[in-house]
Coordinates of C-alpha atoms in Angstrom, one line a residue:
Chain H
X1082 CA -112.5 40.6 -67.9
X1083 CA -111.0 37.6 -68.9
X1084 CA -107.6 36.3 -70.2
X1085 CA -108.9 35.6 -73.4
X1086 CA -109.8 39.2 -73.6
X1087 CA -107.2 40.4 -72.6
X1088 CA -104.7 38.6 -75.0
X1089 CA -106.9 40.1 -78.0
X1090 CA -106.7 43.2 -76.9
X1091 CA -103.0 43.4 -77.7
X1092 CA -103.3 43.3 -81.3
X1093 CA -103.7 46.8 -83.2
X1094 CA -106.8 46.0 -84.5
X1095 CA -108.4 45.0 -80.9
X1096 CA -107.0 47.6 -79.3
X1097 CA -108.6 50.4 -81.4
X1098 CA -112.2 48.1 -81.2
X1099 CA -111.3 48.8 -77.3
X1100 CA -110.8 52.5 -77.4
X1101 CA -113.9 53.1 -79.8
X1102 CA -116.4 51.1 -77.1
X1103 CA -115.0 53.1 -74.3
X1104 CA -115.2 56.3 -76.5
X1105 CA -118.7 55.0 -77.6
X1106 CA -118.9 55.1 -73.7
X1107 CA -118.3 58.1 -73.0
X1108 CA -120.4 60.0 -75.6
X1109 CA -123.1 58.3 -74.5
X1110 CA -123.0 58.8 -70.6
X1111 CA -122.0 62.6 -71.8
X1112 CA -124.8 63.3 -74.2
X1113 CA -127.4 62.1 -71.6
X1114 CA -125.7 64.0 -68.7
X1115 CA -123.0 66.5 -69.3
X1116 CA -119.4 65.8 -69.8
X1117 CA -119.4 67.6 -66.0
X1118 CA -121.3 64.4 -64.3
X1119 CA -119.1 62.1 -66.1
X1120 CA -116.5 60.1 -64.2
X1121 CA -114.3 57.9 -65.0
X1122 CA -115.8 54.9 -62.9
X1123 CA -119.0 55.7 -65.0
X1124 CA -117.3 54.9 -69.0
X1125 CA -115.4 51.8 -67.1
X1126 CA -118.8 50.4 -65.7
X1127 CA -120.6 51.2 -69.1
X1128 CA -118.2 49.4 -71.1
X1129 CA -117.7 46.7 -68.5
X1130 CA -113.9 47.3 -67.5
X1131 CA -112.3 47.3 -64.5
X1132 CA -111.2 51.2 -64.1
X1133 CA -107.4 50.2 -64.1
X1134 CA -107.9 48.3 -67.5
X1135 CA -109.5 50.8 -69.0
X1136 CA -106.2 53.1 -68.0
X1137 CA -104.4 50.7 -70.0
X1138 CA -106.1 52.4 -73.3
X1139 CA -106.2 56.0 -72.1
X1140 CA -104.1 58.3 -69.9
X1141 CA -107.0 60.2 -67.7
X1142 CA -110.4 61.0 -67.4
X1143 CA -109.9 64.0 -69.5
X1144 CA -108.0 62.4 -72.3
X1145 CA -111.0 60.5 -72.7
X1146 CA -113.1 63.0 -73.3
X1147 CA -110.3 65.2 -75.6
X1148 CA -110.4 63.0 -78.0
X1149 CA -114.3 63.4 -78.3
X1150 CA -113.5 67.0 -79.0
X1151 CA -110.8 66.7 -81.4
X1152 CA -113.4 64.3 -83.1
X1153 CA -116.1 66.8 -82.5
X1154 CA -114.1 69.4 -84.5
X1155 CA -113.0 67.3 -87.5
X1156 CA -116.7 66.1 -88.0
X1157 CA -118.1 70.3 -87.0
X1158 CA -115.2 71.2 -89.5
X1159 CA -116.7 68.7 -92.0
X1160 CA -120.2 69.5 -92.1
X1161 CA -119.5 73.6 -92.2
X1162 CA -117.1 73.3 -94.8
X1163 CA -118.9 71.6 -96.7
X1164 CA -122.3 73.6 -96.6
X1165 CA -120.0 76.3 -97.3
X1166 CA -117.7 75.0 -100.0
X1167 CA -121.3 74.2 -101.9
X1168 CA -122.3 77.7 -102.2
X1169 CA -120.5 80.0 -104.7
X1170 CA -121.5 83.0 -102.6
X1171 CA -122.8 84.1 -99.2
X1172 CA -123.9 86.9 -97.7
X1173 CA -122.3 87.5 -93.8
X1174 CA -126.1 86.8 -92.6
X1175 CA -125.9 83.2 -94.7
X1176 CA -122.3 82.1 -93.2
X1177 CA -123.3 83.0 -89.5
X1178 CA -126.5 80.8 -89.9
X1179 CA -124.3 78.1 -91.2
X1180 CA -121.9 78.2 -88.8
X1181 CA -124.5 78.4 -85.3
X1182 CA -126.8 75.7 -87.0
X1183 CA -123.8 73.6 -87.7
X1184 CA -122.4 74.0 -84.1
X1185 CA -126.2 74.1 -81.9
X1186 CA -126.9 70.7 -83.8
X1187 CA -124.2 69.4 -81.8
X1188 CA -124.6 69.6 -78.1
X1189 CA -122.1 67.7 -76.8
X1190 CA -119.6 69.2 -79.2
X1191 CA -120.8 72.6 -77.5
X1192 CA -120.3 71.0 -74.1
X1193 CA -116.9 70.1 -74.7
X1194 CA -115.9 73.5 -76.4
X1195 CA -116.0 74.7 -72.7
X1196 CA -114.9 72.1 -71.0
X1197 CA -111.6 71.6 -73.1
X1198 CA -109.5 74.7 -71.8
X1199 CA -111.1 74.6 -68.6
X1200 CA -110.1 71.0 -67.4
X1201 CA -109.4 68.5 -70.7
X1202 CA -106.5 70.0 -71.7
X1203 CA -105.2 70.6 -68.2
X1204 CA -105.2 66.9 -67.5
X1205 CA -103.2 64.8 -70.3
X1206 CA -99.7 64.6 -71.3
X1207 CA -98.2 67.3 -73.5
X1208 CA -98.4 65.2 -76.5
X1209 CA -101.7 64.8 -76.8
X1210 CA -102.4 68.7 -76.2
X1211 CA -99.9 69.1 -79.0
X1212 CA -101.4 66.6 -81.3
X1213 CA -105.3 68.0 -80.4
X1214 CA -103.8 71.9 -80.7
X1215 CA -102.3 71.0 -83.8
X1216 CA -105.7 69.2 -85.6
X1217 CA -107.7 72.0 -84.1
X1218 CA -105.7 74.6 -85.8
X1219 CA -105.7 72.6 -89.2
X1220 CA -109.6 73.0 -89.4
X1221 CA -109.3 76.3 -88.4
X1222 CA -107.0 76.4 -91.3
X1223 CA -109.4 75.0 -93.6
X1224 CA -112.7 76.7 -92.5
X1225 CA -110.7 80.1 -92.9
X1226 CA -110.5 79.0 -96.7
X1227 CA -113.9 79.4 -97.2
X1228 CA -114.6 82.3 -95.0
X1229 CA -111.4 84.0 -97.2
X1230 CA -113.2 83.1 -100.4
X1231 CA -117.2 84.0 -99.3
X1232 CA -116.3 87.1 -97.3
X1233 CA -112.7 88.3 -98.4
X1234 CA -111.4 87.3 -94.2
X1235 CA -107.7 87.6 -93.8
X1236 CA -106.4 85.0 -91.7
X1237 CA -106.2 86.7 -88.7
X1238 CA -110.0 87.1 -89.4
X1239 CA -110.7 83.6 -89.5
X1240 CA -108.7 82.8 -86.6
X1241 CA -111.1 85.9 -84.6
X1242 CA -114.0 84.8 -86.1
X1243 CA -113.9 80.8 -85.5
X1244 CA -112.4 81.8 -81.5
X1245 CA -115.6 83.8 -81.4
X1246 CA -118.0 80.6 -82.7
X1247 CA -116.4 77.9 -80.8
X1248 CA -116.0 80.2 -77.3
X1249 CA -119.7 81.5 -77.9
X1250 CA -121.2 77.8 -78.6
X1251 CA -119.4 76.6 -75.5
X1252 CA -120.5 79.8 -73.3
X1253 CA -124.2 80.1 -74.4
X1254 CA -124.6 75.8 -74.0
X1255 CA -123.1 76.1 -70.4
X1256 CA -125.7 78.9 -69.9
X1257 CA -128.5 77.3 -71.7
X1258 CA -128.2 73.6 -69.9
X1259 CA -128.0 74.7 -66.4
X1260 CA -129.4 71.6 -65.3
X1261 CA -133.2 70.4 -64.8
X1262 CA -133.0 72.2 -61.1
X1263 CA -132.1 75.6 -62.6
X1264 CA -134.0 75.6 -65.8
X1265 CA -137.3 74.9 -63.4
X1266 CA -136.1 78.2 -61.4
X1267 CA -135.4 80.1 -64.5
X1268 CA -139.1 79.3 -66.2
X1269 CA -140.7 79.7 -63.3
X1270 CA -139.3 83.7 -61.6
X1271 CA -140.7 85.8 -64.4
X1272 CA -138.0 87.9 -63.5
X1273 CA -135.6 85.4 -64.7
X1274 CA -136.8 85.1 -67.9
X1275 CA -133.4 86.7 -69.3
X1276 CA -131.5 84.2 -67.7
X1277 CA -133.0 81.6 -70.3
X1278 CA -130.8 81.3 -73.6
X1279 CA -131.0 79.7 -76.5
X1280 CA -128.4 78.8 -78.6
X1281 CA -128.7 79.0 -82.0
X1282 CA -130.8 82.1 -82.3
X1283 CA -128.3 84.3 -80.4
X1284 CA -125.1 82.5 -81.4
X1285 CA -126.8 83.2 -85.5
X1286 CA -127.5 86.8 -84.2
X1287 CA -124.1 87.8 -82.4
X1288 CA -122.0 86.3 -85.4
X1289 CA -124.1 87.9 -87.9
X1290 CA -123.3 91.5 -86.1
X1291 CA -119.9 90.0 -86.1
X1292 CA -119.7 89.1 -89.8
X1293 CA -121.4 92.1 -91.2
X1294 CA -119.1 94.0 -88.3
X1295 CA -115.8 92.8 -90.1
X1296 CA -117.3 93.1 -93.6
X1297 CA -117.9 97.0 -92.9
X1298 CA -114.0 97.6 -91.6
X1299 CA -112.8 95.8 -94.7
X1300 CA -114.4 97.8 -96.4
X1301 CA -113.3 101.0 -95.0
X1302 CA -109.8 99.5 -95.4
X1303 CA -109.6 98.6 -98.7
Chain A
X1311 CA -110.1 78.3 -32.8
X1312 CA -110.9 79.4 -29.3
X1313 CA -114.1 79.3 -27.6
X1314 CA -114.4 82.9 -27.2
X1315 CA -113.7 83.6 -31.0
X1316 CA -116.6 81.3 -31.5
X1317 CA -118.9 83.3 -29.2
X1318 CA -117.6 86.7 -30.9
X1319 CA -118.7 85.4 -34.4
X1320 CA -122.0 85.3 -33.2
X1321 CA -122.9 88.6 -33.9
X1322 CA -123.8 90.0 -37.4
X1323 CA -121.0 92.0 -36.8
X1324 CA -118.3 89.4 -36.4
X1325 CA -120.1 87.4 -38.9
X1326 CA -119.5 89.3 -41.7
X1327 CA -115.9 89.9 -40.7
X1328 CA -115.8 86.4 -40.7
X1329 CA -117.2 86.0 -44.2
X1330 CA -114.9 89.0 -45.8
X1331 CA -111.6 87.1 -44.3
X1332 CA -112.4 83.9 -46.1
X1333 CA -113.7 85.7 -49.2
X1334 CA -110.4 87.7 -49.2
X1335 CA -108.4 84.3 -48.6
X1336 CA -110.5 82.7 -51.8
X1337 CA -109.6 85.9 -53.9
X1338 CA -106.0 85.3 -52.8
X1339 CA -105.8 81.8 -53.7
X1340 CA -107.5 82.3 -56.8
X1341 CA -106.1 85.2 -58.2
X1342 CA -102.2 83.0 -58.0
X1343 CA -103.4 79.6 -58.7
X1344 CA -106.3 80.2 -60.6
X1345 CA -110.2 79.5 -59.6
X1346 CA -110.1 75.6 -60.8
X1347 CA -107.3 74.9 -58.3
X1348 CA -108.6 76.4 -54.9
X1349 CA -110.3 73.7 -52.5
X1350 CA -112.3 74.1 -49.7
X1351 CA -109.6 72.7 -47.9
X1352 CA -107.2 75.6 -49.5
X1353 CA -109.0 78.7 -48.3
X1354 CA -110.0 76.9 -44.6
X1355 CA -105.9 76.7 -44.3
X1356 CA -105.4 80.1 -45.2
X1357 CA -107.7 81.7 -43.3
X1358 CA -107.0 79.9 -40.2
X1359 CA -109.7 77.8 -39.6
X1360 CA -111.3 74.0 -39.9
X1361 CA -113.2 73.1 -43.0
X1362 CA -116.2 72.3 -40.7
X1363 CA -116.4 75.9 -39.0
X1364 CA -115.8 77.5 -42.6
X1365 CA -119.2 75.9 -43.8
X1366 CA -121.1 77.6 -40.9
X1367 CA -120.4 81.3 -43.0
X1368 CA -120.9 79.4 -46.6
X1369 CA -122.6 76.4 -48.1
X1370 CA -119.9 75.0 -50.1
X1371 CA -116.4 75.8 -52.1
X1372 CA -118.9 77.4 -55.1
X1373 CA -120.8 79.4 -53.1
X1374 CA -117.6 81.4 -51.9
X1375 CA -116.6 82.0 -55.5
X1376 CA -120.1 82.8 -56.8
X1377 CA -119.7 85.8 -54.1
X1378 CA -116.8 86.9 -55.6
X1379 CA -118.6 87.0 -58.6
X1380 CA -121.3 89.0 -57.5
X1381 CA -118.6 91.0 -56.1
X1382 CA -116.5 91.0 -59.9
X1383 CA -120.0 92.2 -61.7
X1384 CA -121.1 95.0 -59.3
X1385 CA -117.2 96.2 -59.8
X1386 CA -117.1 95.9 -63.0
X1387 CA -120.0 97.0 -64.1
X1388 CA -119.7 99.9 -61.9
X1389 CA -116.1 100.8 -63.5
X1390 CA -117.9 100.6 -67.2
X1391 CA -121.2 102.5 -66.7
X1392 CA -118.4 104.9 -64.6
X1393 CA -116.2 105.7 -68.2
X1394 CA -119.3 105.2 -69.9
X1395 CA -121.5 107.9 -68.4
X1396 CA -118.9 110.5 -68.9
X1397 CA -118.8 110.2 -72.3
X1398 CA -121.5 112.7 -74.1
X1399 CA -121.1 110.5 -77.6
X1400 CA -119.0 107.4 -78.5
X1401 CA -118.4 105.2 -82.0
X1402 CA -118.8 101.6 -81.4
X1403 CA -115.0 100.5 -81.5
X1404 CA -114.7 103.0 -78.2
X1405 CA -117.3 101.4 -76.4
X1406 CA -115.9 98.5 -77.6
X1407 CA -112.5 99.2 -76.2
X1408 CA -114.1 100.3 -72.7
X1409 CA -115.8 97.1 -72.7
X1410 CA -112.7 94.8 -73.5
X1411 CA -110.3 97.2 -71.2
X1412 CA -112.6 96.6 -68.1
X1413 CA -112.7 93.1 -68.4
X1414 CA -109.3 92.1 -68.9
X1415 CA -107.9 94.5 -65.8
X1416 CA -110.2 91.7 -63.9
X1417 CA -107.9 88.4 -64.5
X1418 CA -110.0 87.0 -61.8
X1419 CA -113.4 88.2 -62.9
X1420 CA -112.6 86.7 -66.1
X1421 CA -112.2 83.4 -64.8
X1422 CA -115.1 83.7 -62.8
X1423 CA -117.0 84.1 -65.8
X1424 CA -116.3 81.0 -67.2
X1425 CA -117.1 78.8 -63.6
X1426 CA -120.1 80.2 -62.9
X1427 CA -122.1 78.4 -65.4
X1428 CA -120.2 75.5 -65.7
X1429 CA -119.4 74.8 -61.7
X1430 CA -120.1 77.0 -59.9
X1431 CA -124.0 77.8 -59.9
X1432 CA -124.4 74.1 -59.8
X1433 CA -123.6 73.4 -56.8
X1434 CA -125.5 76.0 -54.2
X1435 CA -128.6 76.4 -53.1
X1436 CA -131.5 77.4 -55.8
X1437 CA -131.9 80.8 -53.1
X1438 CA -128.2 81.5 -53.6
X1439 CA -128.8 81.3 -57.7
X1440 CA -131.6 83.3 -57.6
X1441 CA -130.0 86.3 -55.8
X1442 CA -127.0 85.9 -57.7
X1443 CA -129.0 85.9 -61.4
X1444 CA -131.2 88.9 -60.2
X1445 CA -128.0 91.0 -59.4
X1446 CA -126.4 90.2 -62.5
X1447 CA -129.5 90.7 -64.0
X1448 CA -129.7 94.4 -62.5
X1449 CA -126.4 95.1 -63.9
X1450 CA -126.8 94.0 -67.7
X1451 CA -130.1 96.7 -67.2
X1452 CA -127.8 99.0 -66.1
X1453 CA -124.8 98.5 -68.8
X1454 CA -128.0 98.5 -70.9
X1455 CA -129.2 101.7 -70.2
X1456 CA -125.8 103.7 -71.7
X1457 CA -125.2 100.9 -74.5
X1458 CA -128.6 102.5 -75.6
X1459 CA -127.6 106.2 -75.1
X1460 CA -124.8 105.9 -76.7
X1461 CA -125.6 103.3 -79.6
X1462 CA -129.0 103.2 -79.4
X1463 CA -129.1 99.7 -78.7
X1464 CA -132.5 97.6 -78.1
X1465 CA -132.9 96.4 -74.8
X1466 CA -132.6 92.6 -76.4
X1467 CA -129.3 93.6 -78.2
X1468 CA -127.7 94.9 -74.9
X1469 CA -128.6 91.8 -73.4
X1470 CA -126.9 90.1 -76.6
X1471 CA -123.9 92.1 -76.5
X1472 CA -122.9 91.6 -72.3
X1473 CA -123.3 88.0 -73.0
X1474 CA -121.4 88.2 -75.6
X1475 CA -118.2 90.4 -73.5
X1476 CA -118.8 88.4 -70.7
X1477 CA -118.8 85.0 -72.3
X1478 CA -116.1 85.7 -75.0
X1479 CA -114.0 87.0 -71.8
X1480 CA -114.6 84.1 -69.6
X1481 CA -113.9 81.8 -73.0
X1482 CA -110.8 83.7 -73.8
X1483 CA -109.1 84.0 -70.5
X1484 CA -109.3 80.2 -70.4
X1485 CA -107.8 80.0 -73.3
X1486 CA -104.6 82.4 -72.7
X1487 CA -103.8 81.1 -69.0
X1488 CA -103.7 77.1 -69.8
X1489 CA -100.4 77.0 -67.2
X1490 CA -97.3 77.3 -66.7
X1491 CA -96.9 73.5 -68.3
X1492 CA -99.1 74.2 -71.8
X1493 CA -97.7 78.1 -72.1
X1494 CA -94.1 76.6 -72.2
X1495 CA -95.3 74.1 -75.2
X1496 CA -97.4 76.6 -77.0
X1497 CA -94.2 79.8 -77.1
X1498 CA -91.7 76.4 -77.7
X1499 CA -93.7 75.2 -81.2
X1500 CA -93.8 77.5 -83.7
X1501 CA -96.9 75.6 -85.4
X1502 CA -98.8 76.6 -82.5
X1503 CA -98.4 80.1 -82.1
X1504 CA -101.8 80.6 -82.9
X1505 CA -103.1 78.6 -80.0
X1506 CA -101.3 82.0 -78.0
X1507 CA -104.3 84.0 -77.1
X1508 CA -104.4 87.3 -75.4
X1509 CA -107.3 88.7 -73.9
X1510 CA -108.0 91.9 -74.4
X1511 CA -106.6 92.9 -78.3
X1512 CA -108.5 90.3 -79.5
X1513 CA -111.9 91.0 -76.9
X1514 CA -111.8 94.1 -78.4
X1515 CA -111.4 93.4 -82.2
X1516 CA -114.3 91.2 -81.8
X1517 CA -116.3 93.4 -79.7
X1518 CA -115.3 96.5 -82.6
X1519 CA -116.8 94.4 -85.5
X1520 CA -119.8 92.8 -83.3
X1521 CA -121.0 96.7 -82.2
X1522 CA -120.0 97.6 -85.6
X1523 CA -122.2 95.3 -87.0
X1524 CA -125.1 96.0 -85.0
X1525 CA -125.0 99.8 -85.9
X1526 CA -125.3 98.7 -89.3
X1527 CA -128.5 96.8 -88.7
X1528 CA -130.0 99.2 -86.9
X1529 CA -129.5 102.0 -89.5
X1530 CA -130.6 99.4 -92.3
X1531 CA -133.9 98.7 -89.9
X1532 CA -134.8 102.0 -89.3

């Protein structure tokens, strides 16, 4: 890199044109190949930095890629609220199709889901778990506003019901993307053929048992 | 290591006493430090032996801890379909409890669950994932058979409802052992007591209204 570059970089604005491209990066390398594959001296030779440079922007590896999940649940967060704030009422079949279509349409969102307790969040200073802990828990916040108002869900509810989504995405994805190696052993041992999952239709049909589940004991309780 | 201890291991006999000590040293290691943090290097030291003579008994680091997960599913499963088969009826929130209470009594089990897909089956031979899916595969049959005696769930729904325990465990046990460093910061903040998970009150709420829900389909279907 040169000087020239360098000396931009310290402005605000360049700075966060920096961070985007090595975010931009990083999606990219992790879409095409899981988050797992992805090191560090891969987003530094995409976005052509040295790998000490690009530490200059970022704390680890794993900070790198927390960020993509805290943006991965502001934009999930976005898209389900807003299906869901559009409809004036919903069955607890409707919501769970909402909320596995809105999450299996993101893959590397799903990725991430698993890998954040796992290894992000085990990685990167304290802060930034408190400021990605505290955002997550803000959507959650604001998706259990409609899921209060469509299905009567107390807050501990929500809370259950949107662990259940995001740990179930992030479970079934890992199972589902075992890698081209696997998937070619899975399709081809008939035996096997359980081992083969598919997200959406079995995330839609556990949280729909789930929904109509809760749906049954409030009504007992009430 | 000695010559003669070498010559000893020779036989199946010594072989497989070979293989328990370093499976028992693995279980050690990863039941205090947790699964992530174990190397190769880590069990070689506590079992008293070089990294190079440890790969003669295993292929790598994963396939040790994809044996103890073998080893966590034929336990566990054997523990459920145990308090399972002696019960002549059950409502769904008891077989939910079952399910939940027999997970979380296996901390390490738990965390197993969640490395398998993502690390651990990924890095052994496609022989060693085949024997391992077929077992596990044998067991969610067998858990099958008394979720359908009892519940009268579908074969398809069983197989729903154990990857829905097992992933929701795996998912959740990450989430309530983050480490010494992140427990300290989530009990300390007040605005993030909901990022304070435990296992098996929740696992079991979840499980409740999931196997609630499914009873209610069921009866609507038929």
């Amino acid at each position: 890199m040169s000087e020239l570059a360098f000396q931009r970089a310290r402005s605000p604005e360049a700075k966060q044109v920096r961070e985007q491209a090595i975010l931009a990066a990083a999606r990219t390398l992790a879409d095409r190949h899981g988050v797992r594959d992805v090191t560090l001296t891969d987003i530094a030779a995409a976005v052509g930095m040295h790998k000490s440079a690009l530490l200059r922007y970022f704390e680890t590896r794993e900070q790198i890629f927390l960020a993509l999940t805290a943006e991965g649940w502001r934009q999930w967060s976005a898209d389900l609220c807003g299906d869901l704030a559009g409809r004036p009422h919903a069955t607890p079949a409707e919501v769970a199709r909402v909320i596995a279509g809105t999450l299996a349409a993101r893959p590397l969102f799903c990725d991430l889901l698993a890998q954040a307790p796992l290894n992000l969040e085990r990685n990167v200073s304290i802060e930034s778990v408190r400021s990605f802990k505290l955002m997550t828990l803000g959507e959650v916040e604001r998706i259990g506003g409609e899921l209060h108002r469509l299905l009567g869900l107390t807050e501990a509810q929500a809370v259950d019901t949107v662990a259940t989504a995001t740990g179930m995405a992030g479970a079934l994805w890992q199972m589902a993307s075992p890698g081209p190696r696997l998937r070619e052993l899975y399709a081809s041992d008939p035996r096997l053929s359980h081992a083969v999952v598919e997200v959406e239709p079995r995330l839609t049909r556990v949280l729909t048992a789930y929904l109509t589940g809760l749906g049954v004991e409030s009504a007992a309780a009430g």
